[in-house]
Amino acid sequence: MTVIAGRRISPQNLGSAYDRFTVTPYAGALGAVIEGVDLSQDLDDATIAEIRRALIENQVIFFRGQDFTPEQHLAFAKRFGTLNQHDQVKGMEEYPDIIEVRQEPTDTRNFGGAWHGDVTYLPEPPLGSILYAREVPPVGGDTLWSNLYLAYEDLSPGYRAMIDPLTVVHTPALIYGTKSMDWSKDSSMNSSPTEAAHYEVEHPLVRTHPESGRKLFYVSGAYTPHFKDQTEEESAPIIDYLMYQATREPFTCRWRWQKGDVAFWDNRATLHYALNDYHGHLRVMHRVTINGERPAR
Ligand code: SIN
């Protein structure tokens, strides 16, 4: 496979300049740092529209040095759509729309520690998530994202033609079902194995992004165990290859968190991975997730 690293701008988003803030590309494949906007403020519609465009063009956008309350975090997220309450992880007591991604110094398991998209097993998977760093370890705890457009576009025409018609089954069962590891034993996440996680949803493997118009393949680690009408064993060679392709280094970026950082990713065009390399230290992030739409070919 020829890996052509580097972002490409979609026909709908021609990469025109931004008026409200500066947008600096962060890595060759995806990501941009936005400077000159305070997310705690009630931002005007034009600023929100530019943030949305920056998200679609860069797949993940980062803001440094933000200081906002849970209410302000929720208010900002609501400008992009309705909010999603995680069906398998309980939200914060006072703020059920916020998941506290918390790792205590004694925890051994981390949340998000494998390549995945957030809750892709929903009939209408999220548009994106907004993650705010409240406590970060002195070193480690980085998050990586990958650009699913580039991963798809880099495939040979023959391979794309083979995968284009496939339908893939998404399910929370392997992570949150009765045979999964119990989060309450080795982590601070508020989730326990449940029968309710044993459901399946079908999505087109190759979807067209509703805003950029670009195509990508929509696999999501343990949430996508097999194709429709195929066993896991039969599906594995293609799914494993697509996960490998989706997470090759030239298609990724890696963010080193500082307290007060915000990352906002397009969950329809990226996978992400939270590193678990800071044992003995506290890391606390607040995640708000915005509802999306049913994927279409
Ligand atoms: C997640 O998968 O949403 C967690 C990401 C992180 O904690 O870096």
PDB file of C-alpha atoms and ligand atoms in Angstrom:
ATOM      1  CA  MET A   1       0.000   0.000   0.000  1.00  0.00           C
ATOM      2  CA  THR A   2       1.218   3.493  -0.769  1.00  0.00           C
ATOM      3  CA  VAL A   3       1.023   5.681   2.276  1.00  0.00           C
ATOM      4  CA  ILE A   4       0.480   9.256   1.211  1.00  0.00           C
ATOM      5  CA  ALA A   5       0.607  11.183   4.427  1.00  0.00           C
ATOM      6  CA  GLY A   6      -0.907  14.607   4.762  1.00  0.00           C
ATOM      7  CA  ARG A   7      -4.348  16.063   4.998  1.00  0.00           C
ATOM      8  CA  ARG A   8      -6.554  16.828   2.058  1.00  0.00           C
ATOM      9  CA  ILE A   9      -9.321  19.383   2.079  1.00  0.00           C
ATOM     10  CA  SER A  10     -12.762  18.231   1.002  1.00  0.00           C
ATOM     11  CA  PRO A  11     -14.608  19.816  -1.944  1.00  0.00           C
ATOM     12  CA  GLN A  12     -17.114  21.314   0.497  1.00  0.00           C
ATOM     13  CA  ASN A  13     -14.453  22.884   2.700  1.00  0.00           C
ATOM     14  CA  LEU A  14     -11.948  24.624   0.538  1.00  0.00           C
ATOM     15  CA  GLY A  15      -9.652  25.558   3.338  1.00  0.00           C
ATOM     16  CA  SER A  16     -10.477  29.254   3.275  1.00  0.00           C
ATOM     17  CA  ALA A  17      -9.128  31.552   5.972  1.00  0.00           C
ATOM     18  CA  TYR A  18     -10.641  31.966   9.427  1.00  0.00           C
ATOM     19  CA  ASP A  19     -11.806  35.375  10.665  1.00  0.00           C
ATOM     20  CA  ARG A  20     -12.472  34.667  14.348  1.00  0.00           C
ATOM     21  CA  PHE A  21      -9.290  32.909  15.518  1.00  0.00           C
ATOM     22  CA  THR A  22      -6.095  31.343  14.240  1.00  0.00           C
ATOM     23  CA  VAL A  23      -5.934  27.711  13.132  1.00  0.00           C
ATOM     24  CA  THR A  24      -2.500  26.103  12.995  1.00  0.00           C
ATOM     25  CA  PRO A  25      -2.112  22.571  11.634  1.00  0.00           C
ATOM     26  CA  TYR A  26      -0.735  20.306  14.320  1.00  0.00           C
ATOM     27  CA  ALA A  27       0.444  17.230  12.388  1.00  0.00           C
ATOM     28  CA  GLY A  28       0.706  16.162   8.760  1.00  0.00           C
ATOM     29  CA  ALA A  29      -2.279  13.837   8.891  1.00  0.00           C
ATOM     30  CA  LEU A  30      -4.833  15.646  11.049  1.00  0.00           C
ATOM     31  CA  GLY A  31      -5.323  18.010  13.948  1.00  0.00           C
ATOM     32  CA  ALA A  32      -5.114  21.778  14.389  1.00  0.00           C
ATOM     33  CA  VAL A  33      -4.551  24.097  17.316  1.00  0.00           C
ATOM     34  CA  ILE A  34      -7.004  26.971  17.659  1.00  0.00           C
ATOM     35  CA  GLU A  35      -5.866  30.140  19.399  1.00  0.00           C
ATOM     36  CA  GLY A  36      -7.802  33.250  20.274  1.00  0.00           C
ATOM     37  CA  VAL A  37     -11.080  31.850  21.541  1.00  0.00           C
ATOM     38  CA  ASP A  38     -12.340  31.480  25.111  1.00  0.00           C
ATOM     39  CA  LEU A  39     -14.725  28.517  25.236  1.00  0.00           C
ATOM     40  CA  SER A  40     -16.239  29.618  28.559  1.00  0.00           C
ATOM     41  CA  GLN A  41     -17.912  32.544  26.783  1.00  0.00           C
ATOM     42  CA  ASP A  42     -21.280  32.573  25.048  1.00  0.00           C
ATOM     43  CA  LEU A  43     -19.789  32.564  21.538  1.00  0.00           C
ATOM     44  CA  ASP A  44     -21.640  34.107  18.611  1.00  0.00           C
ATOM     45  CA  ASP A  45     -22.987  31.980  15.761  1.00  0.00           C
ATOM     46  CA  ALA A  46     -20.233  32.992  13.348  1.00  0.00           C
ATOM     47  CA  THR A  47     -17.540  31.806  15.773  1.00  0.00           C
ATOM     48  CA  ILE A  48     -19.352  28.508  16.354  1.00  0.00           C
ATOM     49  CA  ALA A  49     -19.689  28.044  12.578  1.00  0.00           C
ATOM     50  CA  GLU A  50     -15.940  28.576  12.161  1.00  0.00           C
ATOM     51  CA  ILE A  51     -15.162  26.107  14.955  1.00  0.00           C
ATOM     52  CA  ARG A  52     -17.364  23.571  13.201  1.00  0.00           C
ATOM     53  CA  ARG A  53     -15.587  24.189   9.910  1.00  0.00           C
ATOM     54  CA  ALA A  54     -12.195  23.829  11.608  1.00  0.00           C
ATOM     55  CA  LEU A  55     -13.382  20.523  13.086  1.00  0.00           C
ATOM     56  CA  ILE A  56     -14.542  19.178   9.718  1.00  0.00           C
ATOM     57  CA  GLU A  57     -11.365  20.299   7.960  1.00  0.00           C
ATOM     58  CA  ASN A  58      -8.936  19.032  10.600  1.00  0.00           C
ATOM     59  CA  GLN A  59     -10.875  16.120  12.225  1.00  0.00           C
ATOM     60  CA  VAL A  60      -9.583  17.018  15.685  1.00  0.00           C
ATOM     61  CA  ILE A  61      -9.061  20.519  17.062  1.00  0.00           C
ATOM     62  CA  PHE A  62      -7.199  21.523  20.220  1.00  0.00           C
ATOM     63  CA  PHE A  63      -7.571  24.553  22.476  1.00  0.00           C
ATOM     64  CA  ARG A  64      -4.961  25.289  25.165  1.00  0.00           C
ATOM     65  CA  GLY A  65      -5.450  27.029  28.505  1.00  0.00           C
ATOM     66  CA  GLN A  66      -9.235  26.850  28.798  1.00  0.00           C
ATOM     67  CA  ASP A  67     -10.932  27.391  32.131  1.00  0.00           C
ATOM     68  CA  PHE A  68     -14.567  26.404  32.092  1.00  0.00           C
ATOM     69  CA  THR A  69     -17.109  24.983  34.488  1.00  0.00           C
ATOM     70  CA  PRO A  70     -19.090  21.812  33.724  1.00  0.00           C
ATOM     71  CA  GLU A  71     -22.064  24.075  32.875  1.00  0.00           C
ATOM     72  CA  GLN A  72     -19.949  26.033  30.375  1.00  0.00           C
ATOM     73  CA  HIS A  73     -18.575  22.794  28.917  1.00  0.00           C
ATOM     74  CA  LEU A  74     -22.136  21.535  28.384  1.00  0.00           C
ATOM     75  CA  ALA A  75     -23.292  24.874  26.970  1.00  0.00           C
ATOM     76  CA  PHE A  76     -20.436  24.904  24.440  1.00  0.00           C
ATOM     77  CA  ALA A  77     -21.145  21.313  23.349  1.00  0.00           C
ATOM     78  CA  LYS A  78     -24.870  22.050  22.894  1.00  0.00           C
ATOM     79  CA  ARG A  79     -24.021  24.568  20.183  1.00  0.00           C
ATOM     80  CA  PHE A  80     -23.127  21.606  17.958  1.00  0.00           C
ATOM     81  CA  GLY A  81     -26.097  19.328  18.619  1.00  0.00           C
ATOM     82  CA  THR A  82     -27.973  17.389  21.258  1.00  0.00           C
ATOM     83  CA  LEU A  83     -25.933  15.612  23.918  1.00  0.00           C
ATOM     84  CA  ASN A  84     -25.404  11.900  24.276  1.00  0.00           C
ATOM     85  CA  GLN A  85     -25.629  10.056  27.581  1.00  0.00           C
ATOM     86  CA  HIS A  86     -23.331   7.023  27.432  1.00  0.00           C
ATOM     87  CA  ASP A  87     -25.467   3.886  27.562  1.00  0.00           C
ATOM     88  CA  GLN A  88     -22.832   1.804  29.395  1.00  0.00           C
ATOM     89  CA  VAL A  89     -20.914   4.297  31.561  1.00  0.00           C
ATOM     90  CA  LYS A  90     -22.750   6.351  34.143  1.00  0.00           C
ATOM     91  CA  GLY A  91     -22.295  10.098  33.864  1.00  0.00           C
ATOM     92  CA  MET A  92     -21.410  12.378  36.762  1.00  0.00           C
ATOM     93  CA  GLU A  93     -23.953  12.532  39.559  1.00  0.00           C
ATOM     94  CA  GLU A  94     -24.690  16.235  39.080  1.00  0.00           C
ATOM     95  CA  TYR A  95     -24.014  16.259  35.325  1.00  0.00           C
ATOM     96  CA  PRO A  96     -25.264  13.037  33.713  1.00  0.00           C
ATOM     97  CA  ASP A  97     -24.199  14.328  30.265  1.00  0.00           C
ATOM     98  CA  ILE A  98     -20.546  14.437  31.371  1.00  0.00           C
ATOM     99  CA  ILE A  99     -18.469  11.273  31.715  1.00  0.00           C
ATOM    100  CA  GLU A 100     -15.604  11.661  34.113  1.00  0.00           C
ATOM    101  CA  VAL A 101     -12.700   9.781  32.548  1.00  0.00           C
ATOM    102  CA  ARG A 102     -10.843   9.257  35.779  1.00  0.00           C
ATOM    103  CA  GLN A 103      -7.743   7.243  36.523  1.00  0.00           C
ATOM    104  CA  GLU A 104      -6.578   7.143  40.121  1.00  0.00           C
ATOM    105  CA  PRO A 105      -2.903   6.443  40.893  1.00  0.00           C
ATOM    106  CA  THR A 106      -3.867   2.919  41.989  1.00  0.00           C
ATOM    107  CA  ASP A 107      -5.934   2.079  38.875  1.00  0.00           C
ATOM    108  CA  THR A 108      -4.377  -0.343  36.426  1.00  0.00           C
ATOM    109  CA  ARG A 109      -6.868  -0.182  33.557  1.00  0.00           C
ATOM    110  CA  ASN A 110      -7.582   2.959  31.577  1.00  0.00           C
ATOM    111  CA  PHE A 111     -10.662   4.037  29.677  1.00  0.00           C
ATOM    112  CA  GLY A 112     -10.200   4.288  25.932  1.00  0.00           C
ATOM    113  CA  GLY A 113      -6.932   2.339  25.951  1.00  0.00           C
ATOM    114  CA  ALA A 114      -7.357   0.792  22.497  1.00  0.00           C
ATOM    115  CA  TRP A 115      -8.092   2.287  19.080  1.00  0.00           C
ATOM    116  CA  HIS A 116     -11.832   2.992  18.798  1.00  0.00           C
ATOM    117  CA  GLY A 117     -14.498   5.534  17.930  1.00  0.00           C
ATOM    118  CA  ASP A 118     -16.882   6.526  20.701  1.00  0.00           C
ATOM    119  CA  VAL A 119     -20.073   4.429  21.004  1.00  0.00           C
ATOM    120  CA  THR A 120     -20.095   3.641  17.271  1.00  0.00           C
ATOM    121  CA  TYR A 121     -22.509   0.806  18.119  1.00  0.00           C
ATOM    122  CA  LEU A 122     -25.403   3.254  18.506  1.00  0.00           C
ATOM    123  CA  PRO A 123     -27.933   3.418  15.644  1.00  0.00           C
ATOM    124  CA  GLU A 124     -26.946   7.077  15.349  1.00  0.00           C
ATOM    125  CA  PRO A 125     -23.312   7.255  16.490  1.00  0.00           C
ATOM    126  CA  PRO A 126     -21.929  10.551  17.785  1.00  0.00           C
ATOM    127  CA  LEU A 127     -20.850  13.543  15.756  1.00  0.00           C
ATOM    128  CA  GLY A 128     -17.991  14.046  18.164  1.00  0.00           C
ATOM    129  CA  SER A 129     -16.700  14.394  21.694  1.00  0.00           C
ATOM    130  CA  ILE A 130     -15.238  17.326  23.600  1.00  0.00           C
ATOM    131  CA  LEU A 131     -12.648  16.255  26.178  1.00  0.00           C
ATOM    132  CA  TYR A 132     -11.397  18.678  28.822  1.00  0.00           C
ATOM    133  CA  ALA A 133      -8.233  18.004  30.843  1.00  0.00           C
ATOM    134  CA  ARG A 134      -8.837  18.712  34.545  1.00  0.00           C
ATOM    135  CA  GLU A 135      -5.883  16.803  36.039  1.00  0.00           C
ATOM    136  CA  VAL A 136      -2.984  15.452  34.030  1.00  0.00           C
ATOM    137  CA  PRO A 137      -0.001  13.300  35.025  1.00  0.00           C
ATOM    138  CA  PRO A 138       3.472  14.920  34.989  1.00  0.00           C
ATOM    139  CA  VAL A 139       4.319  12.778  31.990  1.00  0.00           C
ATOM    140  CA  GLY A 140       2.337  10.285  29.889  1.00  0.00           C
ATOM    141  CA  GLY A 141      -1.407   9.979  29.346  1.00  0.00           C
ATOM    142  CA  ASP A 142      -1.238  11.285  25.766  1.00  0.00           C
ATOM    143  CA  THR A 143      -4.099  10.635  23.347  1.00  0.00           C
ATOM    144  CA  LEU A 144      -3.647   9.657  19.697  1.00  0.00           C
ATOM    145  CA  TRP A 145      -6.095  10.190  16.845  1.00  0.00           C
ATOM    146  CA  SER A 146      -6.119   8.720  13.345  1.00  0.00           C
ATOM    147  CA  ASN A 147      -7.565  10.110  10.131  1.00  0.00           C
ATOM    148  CA  LEU A 148      -9.983   7.586   8.606  1.00  0.00           C
ATOM    149  CA  TYR A 149     -10.269   9.504   5.327  1.00  0.00           C
ATOM    150  CA  LEU A 150      -6.571   9.132   4.604  1.00  0.00           C
ATOM    151  CA  ALA A 151      -6.655   5.475   5.601  1.00  0.00           C
ATOM    152  CA  TYR A 152      -9.472   4.831   3.105  1.00  0.00           C
ATOM    153  CA  GLU A 153      -8.053   6.980   0.302  1.00  0.00           C
ATOM    154  CA  ASP A 154      -4.707   5.199   0.600  1.00  0.00           C
ATOM    155  CA  LEU A 155      -6.226   1.779  -0.170  1.00  0.00           C
ATOM    156  CA  SER A 156      -5.861   0.422  -3.710  1.00  0.00           C
ATOM    157  CA  PRO A 157      -8.883   0.847  -6.026  1.00  0.00           C
ATOM    158  CA  GLY A 158      -9.334  -2.930  -6.022  1.00  0.00           C
ATOM    159  CA  TYR A 159      -9.440  -3.177  -2.234  1.00  0.00           C
ATOM    160  CA  ARG A 160     -11.824  -0.209  -2.003  1.00  0.00           C
ATOM    161  CA  ALA A 161     -14.141  -1.842  -4.551  1.00  0.00           C
ATOM    162  CA  MET A 162     -14.106  -5.048  -2.480  1.00  0.00           C
ATOM    163  CA  ILE A 163     -14.969  -3.355   0.842  1.00  0.00           C
ATOM    164  CA  ASP A 164     -17.367  -0.675  -0.462  1.00  0.00           C
ATOM    165  CA  PRO A 165     -20.509  -2.872  -0.392  1.00  0.00           C
ATOM    166  CA  LEU A 166     -19.880  -4.486   3.017  1.00  0.00           C
ATOM    167  CA  THR A 167     -21.992  -3.964   6.116  1.00  0.00           C
ATOM    168  CA  VAL A 168     -20.316  -4.175   9.524  1.00  0.00           C
ATOM    169  CA  VAL A 169     -21.852  -5.151  12.850  1.00  0.00           C
ATOM    170  CA  HIS A 170     -21.153  -2.846  15.815  1.00  0.00           C
ATOM    171  CA  THR A 171     -21.767  -3.933  19.425  1.00  0.00           C
ATOM    172  CA  PRO A 172     -20.762  -2.868  22.950  1.00  0.00           C
ATOM    173  CA  ALA A 173     -20.820  -6.538  24.097  1.00  0.00           C
ATOM    174  CA  LEU A 174     -17.081  -7.230  24.128  1.00  0.00           C
ATOM    175  CA  ILE A 175     -16.267  -4.153  26.221  1.00  0.00           C
ATOM    176  CA  TYR A 176     -19.361  -3.839  28.432  1.00  0.00           C
ATOM    177  CA  GLY A 177     -21.141  -7.229  28.176  1.00  0.00           C
ATOM    178  CA  THR A 178     -21.348 -10.038  30.697  1.00  0.00           C
ATOM    179  CA  LYS A 179     -18.099 -11.640  29.499  1.00  0.00           C
ATOM    180  CA  SER A 180     -16.106  -8.391  29.579  1.00  0.00           C
ATOM    181  CA  MET A 181     -13.687  -7.324  32.295  1.00  0.00           C
ATOM    182  CA  ASP A 182     -15.431  -5.629  35.210  1.00  0.00           C
ATOM    183  CA  TRP A 183     -14.457  -1.943  35.147  1.00  0.00           C
ATOM    184  CA  SER A 184     -15.224  -1.586  38.862  1.00  0.00           C
ATOM    185  CA  LYS A 185     -12.346  -3.964  39.779  1.00  0.00           C
ATOM    186  CA  ASP A 186      -9.377  -2.205  38.234  1.00  0.00           C
ATOM    187  CA  SER A 187     -10.499   1.281  37.287  1.00  0.00           C
ATOM    188  CA  SER A 188     -12.444   4.270  38.559  1.00  0.00           C
ATOM    189  CA  MET A 189     -14.892   4.220  35.660  1.00  0.00           C
ATOM    190  CA  ASN A 190     -18.526   3.951  36.599  1.00  0.00           C
ATOM    191  CA  SER A 191     -19.513   0.881  34.571  1.00  0.00           C
ATOM    192  CA  SER A 192     -20.220  -2.816  35.247  1.00  0.00           C
ATOM    193  CA  PRO A 193     -20.815  -5.728  32.871  1.00  0.00           C
ATOM    194  CA  THR A 194     -24.441  -5.971  31.832  1.00  0.00           C
ATOM    195  CA  GLU A 195     -26.789  -8.070  29.690  1.00  0.00           C
ATOM    196  CA  ALA A 196     -28.022  -4.826  28.182  1.00  0.00           C
ATOM    197  CA  ALA A 197     -24.728  -4.516  26.286  1.00  0.00           C
ATOM    198  CA  HIS A 198     -25.554  -7.571  24.185  1.00  0.00           C
ATOM    199  CA  TYR A 199     -27.071  -5.857  21.198  1.00  0.00           C
ATOM    200  CA  GLU A 200     -25.914  -5.322  17.642  1.00  0.00           C
ATOM    201  CA  VAL A 201     -26.332  -2.517  15.122  1.00  0.00           C
ATOM    202  CA  GLU A 202     -25.437  -2.650  11.438  1.00  0.00           C
ATOM    203  CA  HIS A 203     -23.678   0.199   9.644  1.00  0.00           C
ATOM    204  CA  PRO A 204     -22.222   0.494   6.150  1.00  0.00           C
ATOM    205  CA  LEU A 205     -18.511  -0.296   6.366  1.00  0.00           C
ATOM    206  CA  VAL A 206     -17.747   2.573   3.999  1.00  0.00           C
ATOM    207  CA  ARG A 207     -19.653   5.711   4.843  1.00  0.00           C
ATOM    208  CA  THR A 208     -19.838   9.154   3.305  1.00  0.00           C
ATOM    209  CA  HIS A 209     -19.264  11.883   5.836  1.00  0.00           C
ATOM    210  CA  PRO A 210     -22.424  14.005   5.967  1.00  0.00           C
ATOM    211  CA  GLU A 211     -20.565  17.319   6.122  1.00  0.00           C
ATOM    212  CA  SER A 212     -17.317  16.846   4.178  1.00  0.00           C
ATOM    213  CA  GLY A 213     -18.740  14.502   1.517  1.00  0.00           C
ATOM    214  CA  ARG A 214     -15.571  12.372   1.822  1.00  0.00           C
ATOM    215  CA  LYS A 215     -15.615   8.586   2.164  1.00  0.00           C
ATOM    216  CA  LEU A 216     -13.994   6.540   4.900  1.00  0.00           C
ATOM    217  CA  PHE A 217     -14.203   3.054   6.366  1.00  0.00           C
ATOM    218  CA  TYR A 218     -15.931   2.873   9.708  1.00  0.00           C
ATOM    219  CA  VAL A 219     -14.318   0.187  11.860  1.00  0.00           C
ATOM    220  CA  SER A 220     -14.003   0.669  15.594  1.00  0.00           C
ATOM    221  CA  GLY A 221     -11.774  -1.895  17.307  1.00  0.00           C
ATOM    222  CA  ALA A 222     -13.612  -4.260  19.650  1.00  0.00           C
ATOM    223  CA  TYR A 223     -16.935  -2.588  18.770  1.00  0.00           C
ATOM    224  CA  THR A 224     -16.777  -4.096  15.253  1.00  0.00           C
ATOM    225  CA  PRO A 225     -16.228  -7.863  15.600  1.00  0.00           C
ATOM    226  CA  HIS A 226     -17.617  -9.019  12.226  1.00  0.00           C
ATOM    227  CA  PHE A 227     -19.380  -8.238   8.978  1.00  0.00           C
ATOM    228  CA  LYS A 228     -23.064  -8.873   8.438  1.00  0.00           C
ATOM    229  CA  ASP A 229     -23.752 -12.519   7.494  1.00  0.00           C
ATOM    230  CA  GLN A 230     -20.144 -13.504   8.255  1.00  0.00           C
ATOM    231  CA  THR A 231     -18.510 -15.104  11.290  1.00  0.00           C
ATOM    232  CA  GLU A 232     -15.807 -13.373  13.313  1.00  0.00           C
ATOM    233  CA  GLU A 233     -13.209 -15.791  11.907  1.00  0.00           C
ATOM    234  CA  GLU A 234     -14.256 -15.037   8.336  1.00  0.00           C
ATOM    235  CA  SER A 235     -14.336 -11.279   8.935  1.00  0.00           C
ATOM    236  CA  ALA A 236     -11.064 -11.067  10.852  1.00  0.00           C
ATOM    237  CA  PRO A 237      -8.593 -10.814   7.937  1.00  0.00           C
ATOM    238  CA  ILE A 238     -10.319  -7.725   6.523  1.00  0.00           C
ATOM    239  CA  ILE A 239     -11.250  -6.098   9.833  1.00  0.00           C
ATOM    240  CA  ASP A 240      -7.763  -6.641  11.234  1.00  0.00           C
ATOM    241  CA  TYR A 241      -6.226  -5.225   8.071  1.00  0.00           C
ATOM    242  CA  LEU A 242      -8.500  -2.174   8.186  1.00  0.00           C
ATOM    243  CA  MET A 243      -7.666  -1.538  11.858  1.00  0.00           C
ATOM    244  CA  TYR A 244      -3.975  -1.837  10.964  1.00  0.00           C
ATOM    245  CA  GLN A 245      -4.423   0.526   8.014  1.00  0.00           C
ATOM    246  CA  ALA A 246      -6.506   2.999  10.044  1.00  0.00           C
ATOM    247  CA  THR A 247      -3.861   3.366  12.719  1.00  0.00           C
ATOM    248  CA  ARG A 248      -0.640   3.490  10.695  1.00  0.00           C
ATOM    249  CA  GLU A 249       1.635   6.237  11.985  1.00  0.00           C
ATOM    250  CA  PRO A 250       1.395   8.523   8.920  1.00  0.00           C
ATOM    251  CA  PHE A 251      -2.351   8.788   9.481  1.00  0.00           C
ATOM    252  CA  THR A 252      -2.107   9.757  13.164  1.00  0.00           C
ATOM    253  CA  CYS A 253      -1.332  12.580  15.543  1.00  0.00           C
ATOM    254  CA  ARG A 254      -0.496  12.447  19.248  1.00  0.00           C
ATOM    255  CA  TRP A 255      -1.478  15.091  21.781  1.00  0.00           C
ATOM    256  CA  ARG A 256       0.530  15.782  24.935  1.00  0.00           C
ATOM    257  CA  TRP A 257      -2.021  17.108  27.403  1.00  0.00           C
ATOM    258  CA  GLN A 258      -1.676  20.103  29.689  1.00  0.00           C
ATOM    259  CA  LYS A 259      -4.238  20.945  32.340  1.00  0.00           C
ATOM    260  CA  GLY A 260      -6.883  23.173  30.747  1.00  0.00           C
ATOM    261  CA  ASP A 261      -6.563  21.684  27.253  1.00  0.00           C
ATOM    262  CA  VAL A 262      -9.647  20.829  25.249  1.00  0.00           C
ATOM    263  CA  ALA A 263      -9.741  18.357  22.360  1.00  0.00           C
ATOM    264  CA  PHE A 264     -12.801  18.260  20.108  1.00  0.00           C
ATOM    265  CA  TRP A 265     -12.805  15.378  17.610  1.00  0.00           C
ATOM    266  CA  ASP A 266     -15.026  14.396  14.736  1.00  0.00           C
ATOM    267  CA  ASN A 267     -16.043  10.892  15.790  1.00  0.00           C
ATOM    268  CA  ARG A 268     -17.310  10.198  12.257  1.00  0.00           C
ATOM    269  CA  ALA A 269     -13.856  10.546  10.678  1.00  0.00           C
ATOM    270  CA  THR A 270     -11.360   9.479  13.350  1.00  0.00           C
ATOM    271  CA  LEU A 271     -10.377   6.776  15.803  1.00  0.00           C
ATOM    272  CA  HIS A 272      -8.556   7.565  19.038  1.00  0.00           C
ATOM    273  CA  TYR A 273      -6.423   5.827  21.661  1.00  0.00           C
ATOM    274  CA  ALA A 274      -5.698   6.912  25.244  1.00  0.00           C
ATOM    275  CA  LEU A 275      -2.273   5.784  26.426  1.00  0.00           C
ATOM    276  CA  ASN A 276      -2.016   4.018  29.774  1.00  0.00           C
ATOM    277  CA  ASP A 277       1.570   4.881  30.701  1.00  0.00           C
ATOM    278  CA  TYR A 278       1.346   6.993  33.875  1.00  0.00           C
ATOM    279  CA  HIS A 279       0.794   4.542  36.711  1.00  0.00           C
ATOM    280  CA  GLY A 280       0.927   6.106  40.150  1.00  0.00           C
ATOM    281  CA  HIS A 281      -0.485   9.417  38.897  1.00  0.00           C
ATOM    282  CA  LEU A 282      -3.933  10.951  38.713  1.00  0.00           C
ATOM    283  CA  ARG A 283      -5.548  11.845  35.379  1.00  0.00           C
ATOM    284  CA  VAL A 284      -9.051  13.356  35.233  1.00  0.00           C
ATOM    285  CA  MET A 285     -10.807  14.345  32.022  1.00  0.00           C
ATOM    286  CA  HIS A 286     -14.392  15.445  31.418  1.00  0.00           C
ATOM    287  CA  ARG A 287     -15.998  14.177  28.228  1.00  0.00           C
ATOM    288  CA  VAL A 288     -19.164  15.488  26.625  1.00  0.00           C
ATOM    289  CA  THR A 289     -20.398  13.690  23.521  1.00  0.00           C
ATOM    290  CA  ILE A 290     -22.625  15.168  20.814  1.00  0.00           C
ATOM    291  CA  ASN A 291     -25.183  13.063  18.987  1.00  0.00           C
ATOM    292  CA  GLY A 292     -24.730  12.360  15.295  1.00  0.00           C
ATOM    293  CA  GLU A 293     -26.711  10.736  12.529  1.00  0.00           C
ATOM    294  CA  ARG A 294     -27.215   7.275  11.035  1.00  0.00           C
ATOM    295  CA  PRO A 295     -24.197   6.535   8.782  1.00  0.00           C
ATOM    296  CA  ALA A 296     -24.959   6.449   5.045  1.00  0.00           C
ATOM    297  CA  ARG A 297     -22.995   5.003   2.133  1.00  0.00           C
TER     298      ARG A 297
HETATM  299  C1  SIN B   1     -11.897   8.338  25.389  1.00  0.00           C
HETATM  300  O1  SIN B   1     -11.748   7.322  24.749  1.00  0.00           O
HETATM  301  O2  SIN B   1     -12.877   9.065  25.229  1.00  0.00           O
HETATM  302  C2  SIN B   1     -10.848   8.756  26.400  1.00  0.00           C
HETATM  303  C3  SIN B   1      -9.777   9.565  25.773  1.00  0.00           C
HETATM  304  C4  SIN B   1      -8.759  10.003  26.772  1.00  0.00           C
HETATM  305  O3  SIN B   1      -8.973   9.894  27.981  1.00  0.00           O
HETATM  306  O4  SIN B   1      -7.710  10.493  26.352  1.00  0.00           O
END
